[in-house]
Short mmCIF file of C-alpha atoms in Angstrom, two decimals:
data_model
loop_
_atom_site.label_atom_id
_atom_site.label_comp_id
_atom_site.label_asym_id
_atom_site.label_seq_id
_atom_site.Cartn_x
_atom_site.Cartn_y
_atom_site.Cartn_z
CA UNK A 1 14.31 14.70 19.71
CA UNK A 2 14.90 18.33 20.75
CA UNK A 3 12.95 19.63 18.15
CA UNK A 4 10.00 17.98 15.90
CA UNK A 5 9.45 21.04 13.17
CA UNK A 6 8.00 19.51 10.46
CA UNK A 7 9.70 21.74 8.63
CA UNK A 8 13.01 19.58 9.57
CA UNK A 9 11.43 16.56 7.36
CA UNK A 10 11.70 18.86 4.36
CA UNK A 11 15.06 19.63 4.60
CA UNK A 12 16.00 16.00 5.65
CA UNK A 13 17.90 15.21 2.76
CA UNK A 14 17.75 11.14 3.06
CA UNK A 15 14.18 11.08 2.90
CA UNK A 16 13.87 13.36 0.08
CA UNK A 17 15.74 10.43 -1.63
CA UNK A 18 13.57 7.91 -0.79
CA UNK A 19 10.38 10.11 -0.99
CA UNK A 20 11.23 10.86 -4.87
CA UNK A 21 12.06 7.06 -5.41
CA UNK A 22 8.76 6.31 -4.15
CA UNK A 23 7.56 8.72 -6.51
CA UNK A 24 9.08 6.66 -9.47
CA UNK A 25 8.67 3.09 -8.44
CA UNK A 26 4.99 3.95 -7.63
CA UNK A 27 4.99 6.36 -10.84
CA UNK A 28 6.30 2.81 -12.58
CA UNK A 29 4.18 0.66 -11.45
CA UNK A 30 1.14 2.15 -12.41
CA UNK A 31 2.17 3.27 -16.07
CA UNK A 32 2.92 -0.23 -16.29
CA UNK A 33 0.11 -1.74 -15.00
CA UNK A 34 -2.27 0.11 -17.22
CA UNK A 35 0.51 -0.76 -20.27
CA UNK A 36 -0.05 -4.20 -19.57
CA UNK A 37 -3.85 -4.22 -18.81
CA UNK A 38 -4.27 -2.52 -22.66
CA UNK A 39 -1.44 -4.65 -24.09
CA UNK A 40 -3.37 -8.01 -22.89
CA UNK A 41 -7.00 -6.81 -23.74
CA UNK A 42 -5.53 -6.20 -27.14
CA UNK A 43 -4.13 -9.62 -27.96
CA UNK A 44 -6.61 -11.79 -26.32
CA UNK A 45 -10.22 -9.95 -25.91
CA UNK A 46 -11.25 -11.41 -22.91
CA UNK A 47 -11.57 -9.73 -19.94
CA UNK A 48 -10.87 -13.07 -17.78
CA UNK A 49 -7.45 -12.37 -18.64
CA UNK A 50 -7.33 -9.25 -16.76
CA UNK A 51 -8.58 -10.56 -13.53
CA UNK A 52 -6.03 -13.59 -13.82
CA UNK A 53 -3.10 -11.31 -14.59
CA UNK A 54 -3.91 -9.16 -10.86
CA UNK A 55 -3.91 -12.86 -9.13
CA UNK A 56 -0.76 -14.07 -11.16
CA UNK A 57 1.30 -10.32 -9.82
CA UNK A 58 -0.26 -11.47 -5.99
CA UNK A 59 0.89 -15.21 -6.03
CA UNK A 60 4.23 -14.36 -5.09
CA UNK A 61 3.22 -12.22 -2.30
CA UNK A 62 1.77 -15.44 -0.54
CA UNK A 63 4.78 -18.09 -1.92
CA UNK A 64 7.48 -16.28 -0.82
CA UNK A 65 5.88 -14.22 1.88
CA UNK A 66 8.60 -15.70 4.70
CA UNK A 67 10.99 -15.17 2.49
CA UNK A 68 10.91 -11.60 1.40
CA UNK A 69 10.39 -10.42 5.43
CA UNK A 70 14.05 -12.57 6.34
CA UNK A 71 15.55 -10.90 3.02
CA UNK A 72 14.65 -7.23 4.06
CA UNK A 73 16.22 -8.26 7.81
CA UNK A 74 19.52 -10.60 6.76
CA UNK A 75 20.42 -7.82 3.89
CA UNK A 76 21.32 -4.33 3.03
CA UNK A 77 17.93 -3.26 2.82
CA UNK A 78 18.80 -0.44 -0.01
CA UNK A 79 20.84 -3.05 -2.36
CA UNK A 80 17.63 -5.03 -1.70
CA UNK A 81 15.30 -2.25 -2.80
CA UNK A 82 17.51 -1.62 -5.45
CA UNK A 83 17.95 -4.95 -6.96
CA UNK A 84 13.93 -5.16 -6.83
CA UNK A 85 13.89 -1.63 -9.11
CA UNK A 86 16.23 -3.00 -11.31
CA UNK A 87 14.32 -6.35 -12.02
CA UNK A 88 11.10 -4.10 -12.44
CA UNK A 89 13.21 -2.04 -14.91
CA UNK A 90 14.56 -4.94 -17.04
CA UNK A 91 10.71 -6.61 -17.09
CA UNK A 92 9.36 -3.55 -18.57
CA UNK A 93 12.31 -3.71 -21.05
CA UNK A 94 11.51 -6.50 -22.56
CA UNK A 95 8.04 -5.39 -23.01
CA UNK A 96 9.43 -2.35 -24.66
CA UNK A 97 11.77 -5.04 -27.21
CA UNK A 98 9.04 -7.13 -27.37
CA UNK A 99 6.46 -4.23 -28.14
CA UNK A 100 9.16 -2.99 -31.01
CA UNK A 101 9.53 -6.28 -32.12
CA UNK A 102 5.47 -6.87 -32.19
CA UNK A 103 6.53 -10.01 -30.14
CA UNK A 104 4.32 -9.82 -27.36
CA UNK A 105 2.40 -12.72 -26.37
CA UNK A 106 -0.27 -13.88 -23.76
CA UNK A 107 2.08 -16.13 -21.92
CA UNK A 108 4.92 -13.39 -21.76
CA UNK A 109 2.57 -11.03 -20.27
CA UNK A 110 1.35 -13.45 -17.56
CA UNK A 111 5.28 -14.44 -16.80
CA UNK A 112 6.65 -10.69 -16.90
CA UNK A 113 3.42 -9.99 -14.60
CA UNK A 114 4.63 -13.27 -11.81
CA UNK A 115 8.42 -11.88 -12.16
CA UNK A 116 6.94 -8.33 -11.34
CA UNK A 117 4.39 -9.46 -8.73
CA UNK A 118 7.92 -11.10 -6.97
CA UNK A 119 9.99 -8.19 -7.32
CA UNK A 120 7.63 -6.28 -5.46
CA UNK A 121 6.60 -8.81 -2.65
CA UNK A 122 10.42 -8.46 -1.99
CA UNK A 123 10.55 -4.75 -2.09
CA UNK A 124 7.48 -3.51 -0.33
CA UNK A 125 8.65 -5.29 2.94
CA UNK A 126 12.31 -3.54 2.50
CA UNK A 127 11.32 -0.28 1.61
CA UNK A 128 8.42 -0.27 4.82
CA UNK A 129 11.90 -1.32 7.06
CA UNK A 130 13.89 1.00 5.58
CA UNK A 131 12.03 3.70 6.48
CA UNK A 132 12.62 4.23 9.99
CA UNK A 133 16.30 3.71 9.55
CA UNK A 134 16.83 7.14 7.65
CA UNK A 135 14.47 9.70 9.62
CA UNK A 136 14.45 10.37 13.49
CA UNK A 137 12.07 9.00 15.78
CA UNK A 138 10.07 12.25 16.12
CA UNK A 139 9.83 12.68 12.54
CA UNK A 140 8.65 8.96 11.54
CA UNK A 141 4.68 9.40 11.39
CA UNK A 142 4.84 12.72 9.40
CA UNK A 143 7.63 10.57 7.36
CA UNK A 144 4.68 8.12 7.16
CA UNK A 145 2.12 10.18 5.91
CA UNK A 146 4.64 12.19 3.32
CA UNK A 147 5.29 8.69 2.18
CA UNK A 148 2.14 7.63 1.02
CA UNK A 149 1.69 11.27 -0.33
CA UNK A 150 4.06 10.38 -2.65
CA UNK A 151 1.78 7.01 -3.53
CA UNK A 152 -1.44 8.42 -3.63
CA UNK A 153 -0.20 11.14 -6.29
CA UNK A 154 1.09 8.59 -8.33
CA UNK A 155 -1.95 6.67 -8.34
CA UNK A 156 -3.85 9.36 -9.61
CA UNK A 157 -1.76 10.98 -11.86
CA UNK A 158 0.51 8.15 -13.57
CA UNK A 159 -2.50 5.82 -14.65
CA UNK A 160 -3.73 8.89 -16.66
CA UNK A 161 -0.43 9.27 -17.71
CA UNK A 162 0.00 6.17 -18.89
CA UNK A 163 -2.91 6.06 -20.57
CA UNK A 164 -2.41 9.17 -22.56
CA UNK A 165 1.12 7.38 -23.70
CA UNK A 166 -0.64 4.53 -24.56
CA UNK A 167 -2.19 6.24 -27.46
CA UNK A 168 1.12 7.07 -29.03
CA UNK A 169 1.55 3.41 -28.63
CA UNK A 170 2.96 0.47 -25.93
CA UNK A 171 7.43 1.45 -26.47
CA UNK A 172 5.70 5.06 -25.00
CA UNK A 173 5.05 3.67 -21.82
CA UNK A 174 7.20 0.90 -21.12
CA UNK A 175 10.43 2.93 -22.17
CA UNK A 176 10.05 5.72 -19.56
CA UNK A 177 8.88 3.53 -17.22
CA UNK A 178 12.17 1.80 -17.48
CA UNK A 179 13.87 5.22 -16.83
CA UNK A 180 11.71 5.91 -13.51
CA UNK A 181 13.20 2.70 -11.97
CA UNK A 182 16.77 2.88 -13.13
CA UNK A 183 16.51 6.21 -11.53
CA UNK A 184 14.48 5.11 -8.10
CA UNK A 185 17.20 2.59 -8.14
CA UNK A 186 20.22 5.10 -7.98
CA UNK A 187 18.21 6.95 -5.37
CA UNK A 188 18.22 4.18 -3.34
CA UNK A 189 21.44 3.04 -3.38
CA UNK A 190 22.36 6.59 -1.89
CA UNK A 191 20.81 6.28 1.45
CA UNK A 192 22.60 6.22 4.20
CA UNK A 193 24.06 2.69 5.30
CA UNK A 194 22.17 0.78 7.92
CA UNK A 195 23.18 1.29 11.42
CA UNK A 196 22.07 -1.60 13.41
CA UNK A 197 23.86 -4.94 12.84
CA UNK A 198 22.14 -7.17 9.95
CA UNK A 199 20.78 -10.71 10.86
CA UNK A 200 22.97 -13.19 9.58
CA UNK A 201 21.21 -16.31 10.86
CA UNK A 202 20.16 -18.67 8.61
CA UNK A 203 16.35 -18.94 6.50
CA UNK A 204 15.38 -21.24 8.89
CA UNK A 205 11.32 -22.16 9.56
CA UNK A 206 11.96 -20.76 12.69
CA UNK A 207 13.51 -17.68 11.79
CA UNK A 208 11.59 -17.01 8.83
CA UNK A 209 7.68 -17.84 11.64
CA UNK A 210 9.57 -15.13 14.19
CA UNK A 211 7.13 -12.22 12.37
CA UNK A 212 4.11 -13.98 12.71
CA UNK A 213 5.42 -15.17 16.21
CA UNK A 214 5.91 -11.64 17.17
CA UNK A 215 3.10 -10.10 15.75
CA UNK A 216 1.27 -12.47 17.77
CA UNK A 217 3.09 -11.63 21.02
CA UNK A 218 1.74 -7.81 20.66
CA UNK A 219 -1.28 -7.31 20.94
CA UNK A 220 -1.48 -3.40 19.83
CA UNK A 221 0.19 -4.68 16.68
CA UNK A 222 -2.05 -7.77 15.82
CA UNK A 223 -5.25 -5.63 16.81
CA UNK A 224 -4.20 -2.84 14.28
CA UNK A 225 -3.11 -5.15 11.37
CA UNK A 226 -6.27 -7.31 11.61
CA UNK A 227 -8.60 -4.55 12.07
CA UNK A 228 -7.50 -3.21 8.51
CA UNK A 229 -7.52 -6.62 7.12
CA UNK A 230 -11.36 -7.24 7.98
CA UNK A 231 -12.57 -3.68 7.90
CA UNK A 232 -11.32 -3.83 4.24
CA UNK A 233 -12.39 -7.19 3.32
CA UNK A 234 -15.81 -5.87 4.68
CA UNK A 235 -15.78 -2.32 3.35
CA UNK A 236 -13.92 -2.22 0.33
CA UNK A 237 -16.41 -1.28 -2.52
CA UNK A 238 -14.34 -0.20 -5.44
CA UNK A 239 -14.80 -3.71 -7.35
CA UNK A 240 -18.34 -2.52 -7.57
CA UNK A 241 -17.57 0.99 -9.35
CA UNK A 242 -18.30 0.54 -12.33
CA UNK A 243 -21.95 -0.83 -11.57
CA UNK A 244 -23.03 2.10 -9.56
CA UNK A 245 -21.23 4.33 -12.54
CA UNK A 246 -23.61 2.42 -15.08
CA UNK A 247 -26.88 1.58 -13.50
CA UNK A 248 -26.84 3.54 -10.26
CA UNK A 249 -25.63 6.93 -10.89
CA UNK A 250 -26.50 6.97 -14.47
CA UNK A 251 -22.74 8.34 -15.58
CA UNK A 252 -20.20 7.14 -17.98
CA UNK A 253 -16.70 6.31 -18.15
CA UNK A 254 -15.46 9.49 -17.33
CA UNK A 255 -17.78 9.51 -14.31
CA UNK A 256 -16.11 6.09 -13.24
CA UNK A 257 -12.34 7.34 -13.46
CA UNK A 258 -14.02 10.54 -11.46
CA UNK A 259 -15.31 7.77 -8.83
CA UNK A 260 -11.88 5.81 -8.92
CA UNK A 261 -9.98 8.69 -8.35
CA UNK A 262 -12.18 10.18 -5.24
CA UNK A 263 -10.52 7.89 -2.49
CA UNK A 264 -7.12 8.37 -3.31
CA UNK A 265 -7.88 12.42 -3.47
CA UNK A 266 -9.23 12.41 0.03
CA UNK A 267 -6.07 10.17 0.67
CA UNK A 268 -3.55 12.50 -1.07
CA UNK A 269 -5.25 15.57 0.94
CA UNK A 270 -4.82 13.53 4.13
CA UNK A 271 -1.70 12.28 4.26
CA UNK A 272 -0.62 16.19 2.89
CA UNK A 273 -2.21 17.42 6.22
CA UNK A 274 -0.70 14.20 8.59
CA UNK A 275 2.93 15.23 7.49
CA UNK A 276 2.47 18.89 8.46
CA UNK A 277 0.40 17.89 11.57
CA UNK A 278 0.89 14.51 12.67
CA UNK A 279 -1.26 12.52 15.33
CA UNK A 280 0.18 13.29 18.64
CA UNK A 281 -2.27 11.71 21.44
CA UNK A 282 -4.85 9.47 21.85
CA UNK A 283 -3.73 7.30 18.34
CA UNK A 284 -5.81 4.56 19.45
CA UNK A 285 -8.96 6.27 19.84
CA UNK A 286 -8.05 8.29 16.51
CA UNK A 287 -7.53 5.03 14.37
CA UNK A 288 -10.61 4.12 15.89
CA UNK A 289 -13.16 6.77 14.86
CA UNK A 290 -11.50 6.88 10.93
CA UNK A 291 -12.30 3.40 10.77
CA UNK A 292 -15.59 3.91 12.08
CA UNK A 293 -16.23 7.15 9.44
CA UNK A 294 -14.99 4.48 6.70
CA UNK A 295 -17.75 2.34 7.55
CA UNK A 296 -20.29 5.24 8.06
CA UNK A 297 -19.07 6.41 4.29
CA UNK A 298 -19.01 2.91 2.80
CA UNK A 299 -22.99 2.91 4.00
CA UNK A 300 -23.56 6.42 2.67
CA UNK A 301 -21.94 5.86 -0.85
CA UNK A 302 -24.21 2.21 -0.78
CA UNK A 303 -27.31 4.35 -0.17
CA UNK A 304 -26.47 7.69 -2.88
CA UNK A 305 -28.41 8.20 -6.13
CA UNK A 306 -26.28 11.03 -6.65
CA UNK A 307 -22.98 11.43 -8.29
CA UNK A 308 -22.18 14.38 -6.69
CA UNK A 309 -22.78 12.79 -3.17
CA UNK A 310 -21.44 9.90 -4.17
CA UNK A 311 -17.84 10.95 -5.12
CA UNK A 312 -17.33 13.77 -1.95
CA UNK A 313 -18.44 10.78 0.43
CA UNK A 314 -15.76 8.52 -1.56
CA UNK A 315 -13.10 11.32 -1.28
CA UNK A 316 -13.96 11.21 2.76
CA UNK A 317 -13.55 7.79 2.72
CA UNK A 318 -10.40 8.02 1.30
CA UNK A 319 -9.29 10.10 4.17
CA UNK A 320 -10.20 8.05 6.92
CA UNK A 321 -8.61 5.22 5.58
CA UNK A 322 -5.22 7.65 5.16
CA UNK A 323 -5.98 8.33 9.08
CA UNK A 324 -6.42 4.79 10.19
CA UNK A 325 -3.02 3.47 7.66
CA UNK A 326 -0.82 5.90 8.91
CA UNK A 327 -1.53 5.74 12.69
CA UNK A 328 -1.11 1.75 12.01
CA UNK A 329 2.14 2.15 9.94
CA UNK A 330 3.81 4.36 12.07
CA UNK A 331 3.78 2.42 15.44
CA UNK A 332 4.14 -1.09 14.24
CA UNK A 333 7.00 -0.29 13.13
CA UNK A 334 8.56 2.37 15.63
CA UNK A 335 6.90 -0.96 18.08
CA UNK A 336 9.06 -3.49 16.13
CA UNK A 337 12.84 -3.93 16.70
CA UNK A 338 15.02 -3.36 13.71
CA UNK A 339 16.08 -6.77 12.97
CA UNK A 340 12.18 -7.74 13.00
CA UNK A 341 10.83 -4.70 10.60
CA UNK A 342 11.34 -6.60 7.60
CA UNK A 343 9.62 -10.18 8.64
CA UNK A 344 6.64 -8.04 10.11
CA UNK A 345 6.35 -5.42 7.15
CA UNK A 346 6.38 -8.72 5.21
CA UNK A 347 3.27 -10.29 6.86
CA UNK A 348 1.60 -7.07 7.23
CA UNK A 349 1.97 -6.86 3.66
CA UNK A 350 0.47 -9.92 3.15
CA UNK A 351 -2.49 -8.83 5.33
CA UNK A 352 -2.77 -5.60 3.19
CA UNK A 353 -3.19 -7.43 -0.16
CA UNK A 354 -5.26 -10.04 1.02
CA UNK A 355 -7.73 -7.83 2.31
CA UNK A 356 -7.93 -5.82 -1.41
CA UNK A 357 -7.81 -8.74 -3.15
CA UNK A 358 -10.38 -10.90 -1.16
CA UNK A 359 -12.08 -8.30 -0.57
CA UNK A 360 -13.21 -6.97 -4.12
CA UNK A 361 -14.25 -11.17 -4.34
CA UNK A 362 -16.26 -10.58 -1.30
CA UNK A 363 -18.33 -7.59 -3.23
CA UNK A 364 -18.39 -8.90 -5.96
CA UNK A 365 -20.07 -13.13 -4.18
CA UNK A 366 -21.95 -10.56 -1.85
CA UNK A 367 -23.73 -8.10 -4.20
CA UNK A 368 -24.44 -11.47 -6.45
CA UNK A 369 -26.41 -12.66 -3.63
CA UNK A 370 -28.18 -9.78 -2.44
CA UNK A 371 -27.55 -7.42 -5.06
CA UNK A 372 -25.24 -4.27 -5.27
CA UNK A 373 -26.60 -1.43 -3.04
CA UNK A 374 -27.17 -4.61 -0.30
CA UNK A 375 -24.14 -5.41 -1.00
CA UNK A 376 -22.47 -2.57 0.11
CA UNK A 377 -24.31 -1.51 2.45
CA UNK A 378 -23.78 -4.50 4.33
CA UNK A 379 -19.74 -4.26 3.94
CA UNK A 380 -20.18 -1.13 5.79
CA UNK A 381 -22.23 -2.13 8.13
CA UNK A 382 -19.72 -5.06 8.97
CA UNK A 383 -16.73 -2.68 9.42
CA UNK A 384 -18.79 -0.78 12.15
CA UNK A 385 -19.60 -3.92 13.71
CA UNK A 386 -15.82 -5.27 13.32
CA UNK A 387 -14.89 -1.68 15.22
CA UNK A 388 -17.09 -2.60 18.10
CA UNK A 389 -15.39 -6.11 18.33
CA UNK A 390 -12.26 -5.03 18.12
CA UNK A 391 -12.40 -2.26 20.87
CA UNK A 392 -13.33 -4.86 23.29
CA UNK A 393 -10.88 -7.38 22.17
CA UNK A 394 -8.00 -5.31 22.06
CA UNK A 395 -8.67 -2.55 24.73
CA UNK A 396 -4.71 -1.52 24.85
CA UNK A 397 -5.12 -0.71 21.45
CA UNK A 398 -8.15 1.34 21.71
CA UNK A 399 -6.59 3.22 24.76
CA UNK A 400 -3.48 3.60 23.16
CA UNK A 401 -2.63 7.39 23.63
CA UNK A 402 0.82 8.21 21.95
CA UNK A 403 2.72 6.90 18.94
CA UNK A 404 5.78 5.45 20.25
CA UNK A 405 4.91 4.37 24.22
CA UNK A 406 7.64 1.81 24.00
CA UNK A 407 10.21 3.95 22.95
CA UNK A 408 9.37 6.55 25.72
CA UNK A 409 9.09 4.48 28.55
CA UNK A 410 12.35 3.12 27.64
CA UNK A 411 14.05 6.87 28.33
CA UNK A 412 12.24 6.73 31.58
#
């Protein structure tokens, strides 16, 4: 590209689209998922229920996981998107009939939340392969970054919002939240068409193995993937929150939303300064270092008796997770062909959930055993080590020095 202003992504009118409709699906989402978290604890009392609803909205992301990646890559990837909106849009309807009606059960909750949990698993993986189809090259990891801008502010705005809704009662938050996806869903449907040819073999086992297969084959891109899968799984200490709110820190709930909300600050704030000023050299040793300071900040937080301390060291972790995610998003998929991006988003996807979901078990078995500053401290401690083991298994990765190598030597 003659020219990579980041101004240009601004006035780049096809991303604004999809930038808003992230806004509003992610917006969505979260007003509904506190809706339904409330709605539940309501009828049944028992918090069980609201662990079993978050694995019932992940099955579908491992059941249909082939699937959704040879959707996004056989089909028009916006009527896919769009037809995923619309499904999330007529679930929430029917909570808002049902919540009019006062005929909200249990078992509708936990069905509406499996129908949801599909609808996405079939939408993330479109809307990641989508991307790169409606921005330039130059433009794609400060596209990136604005992106997830766009999520982080809705997850810490819209649960708040949602919340405050909530008190007018349920119809308040599951009727606009019908109106944010009929509207992401008209967004969508106004992006440009795809250019590249669609894939119109068949859902074969073969076809539908070819991400995993060439994931496999590249070893930048099964390095980077992995790495956030285990430093994650290792790391992640948000399941353990509200026991270093209570007991630890000595705050209450409004400390704890303060202490939920820290990592996806330091995320908003990073991914703000990414799509001004995006990573230009030396990605590999980059990703690198933020997922070393993630480690160094999961120990720190594991070690604070105070708040204070507690939530600015939170709010850097969120950052160098923002660092590490975008570097990783951007060239897997400016390293994956266009009729692969939707298989690959699709396993990477998988990765990405598996590692928050397993990895608030593994706090939670871990500080059982050894107790909850151990705990933690030990997660942290493991993502440093899984750094140093990763550097030496994947030394391309950690020497990587621009974004989009491929693409340039091609020009050459």
């Amino acid at each position: 590209m003659p020219s990579q202003d980041p101004q240009l992504l601004r006035h780049h009118r096809p991303f604004i689209a999809f930038w808003l409709a992230r806004i509003f699906t992610a917006s969505g989402f979260q007003m509904l998922t506190v809706a339904i978290g409330w709605n539940l604890y309501q009828l049944t009392g028992n918090v069980l229920d609201l662990g079993l609803v978050g694995l019932v909205e992940f099955a579908p992301r491992v059941l249909f996981m082939l699937h959704t990646g040879h959707v996004a890559d056989r089909y028009d990837r916006r009527r896919v998107a769009a037809i995923c909106q619309s499904l999330q849009a007529l679930i929430a309807l029917a909570l808002a009939i049902g919540s009019l009606t006062d005929s909200v059960t249990r078992e509708m909750i936990f069905i509406l939340a499996f129908l949801l949990g599909g609808a996405r698993s079939f939408e993330m993986p479109t809307t990641q392969a989508l991307l790169p189809s409606i921005v330039p090259t130059g433009l794609f990891p400060r596209a990136v970054a604005a992106a997830q801008s766009a999520q982080q502010s809705a997850t810490i705005v819209a649960p708040a919002l949602g919340g405050l809704l909530y008190a007018f009662g349920s119809i308040w938050v599951y009727g606009p939240t019908v109106i944010l996806y009929l509207i992401a869903c008209l967004l969508m449907l106004n992006l440009p068409a795809r250019q590249t040819p669609l894939n119109k073999g068949k859902a074969t086992l073969d076809s539908l193995l070819a991400g995993i297969r060439f994931i496999r084959s590249r070893p930048d891109i099964l390095g980077a993937i992995s790495l956030d899968l285990f430093a994650v799984l290792l790391g992640g200490a948000t399941a353990l929150l509200p026991v270093f709110a209570k007991d630890i820190l000595l705050t209450g709930p409004w400390g704890l939303g303060l202490l939920r909300s820290a990592p996806a600050v330091g995320a908003l704030l990073m991914s703000l300064w990414l799509a001004r000023f995006s990573v230009e050299r030396k990605v590999g040793r980059v990703m690198f270092t933020a997922v070393g300071v993630f480690g160094v900040a999961t120990i720190a937080f594991g070690l604070s008796t105070s708040f204070w301390f507690s939530l600015a060291v939170l709010v850097v972790l969120g950052a160098a997770d923002m660092i590490s995610m975008v570097i990783r998003a951007s060239f897997v998929q400016l390293e994956t062909p266009d009729e692969m991006r939707g298989r690959v988003s699709a396993v990477n996807g998988l990765f990405i959930g598996a590692s928050n979901q397993l990895g608030e078990f593994e706090s939670g078995l871990t500080a059982h055993w050894f107790g909850t500053v151990p705990a933690v401290v030990l997660g942290g401690v493991g993502t440093l080590l899984v750094t140093g083991v990763w550097i030496k298994l994947f030394p391309t990765l950690a020497k990587r020095d621009r974004m989009i190598e491929r693409v340039e030597e091609a020009k050459v």
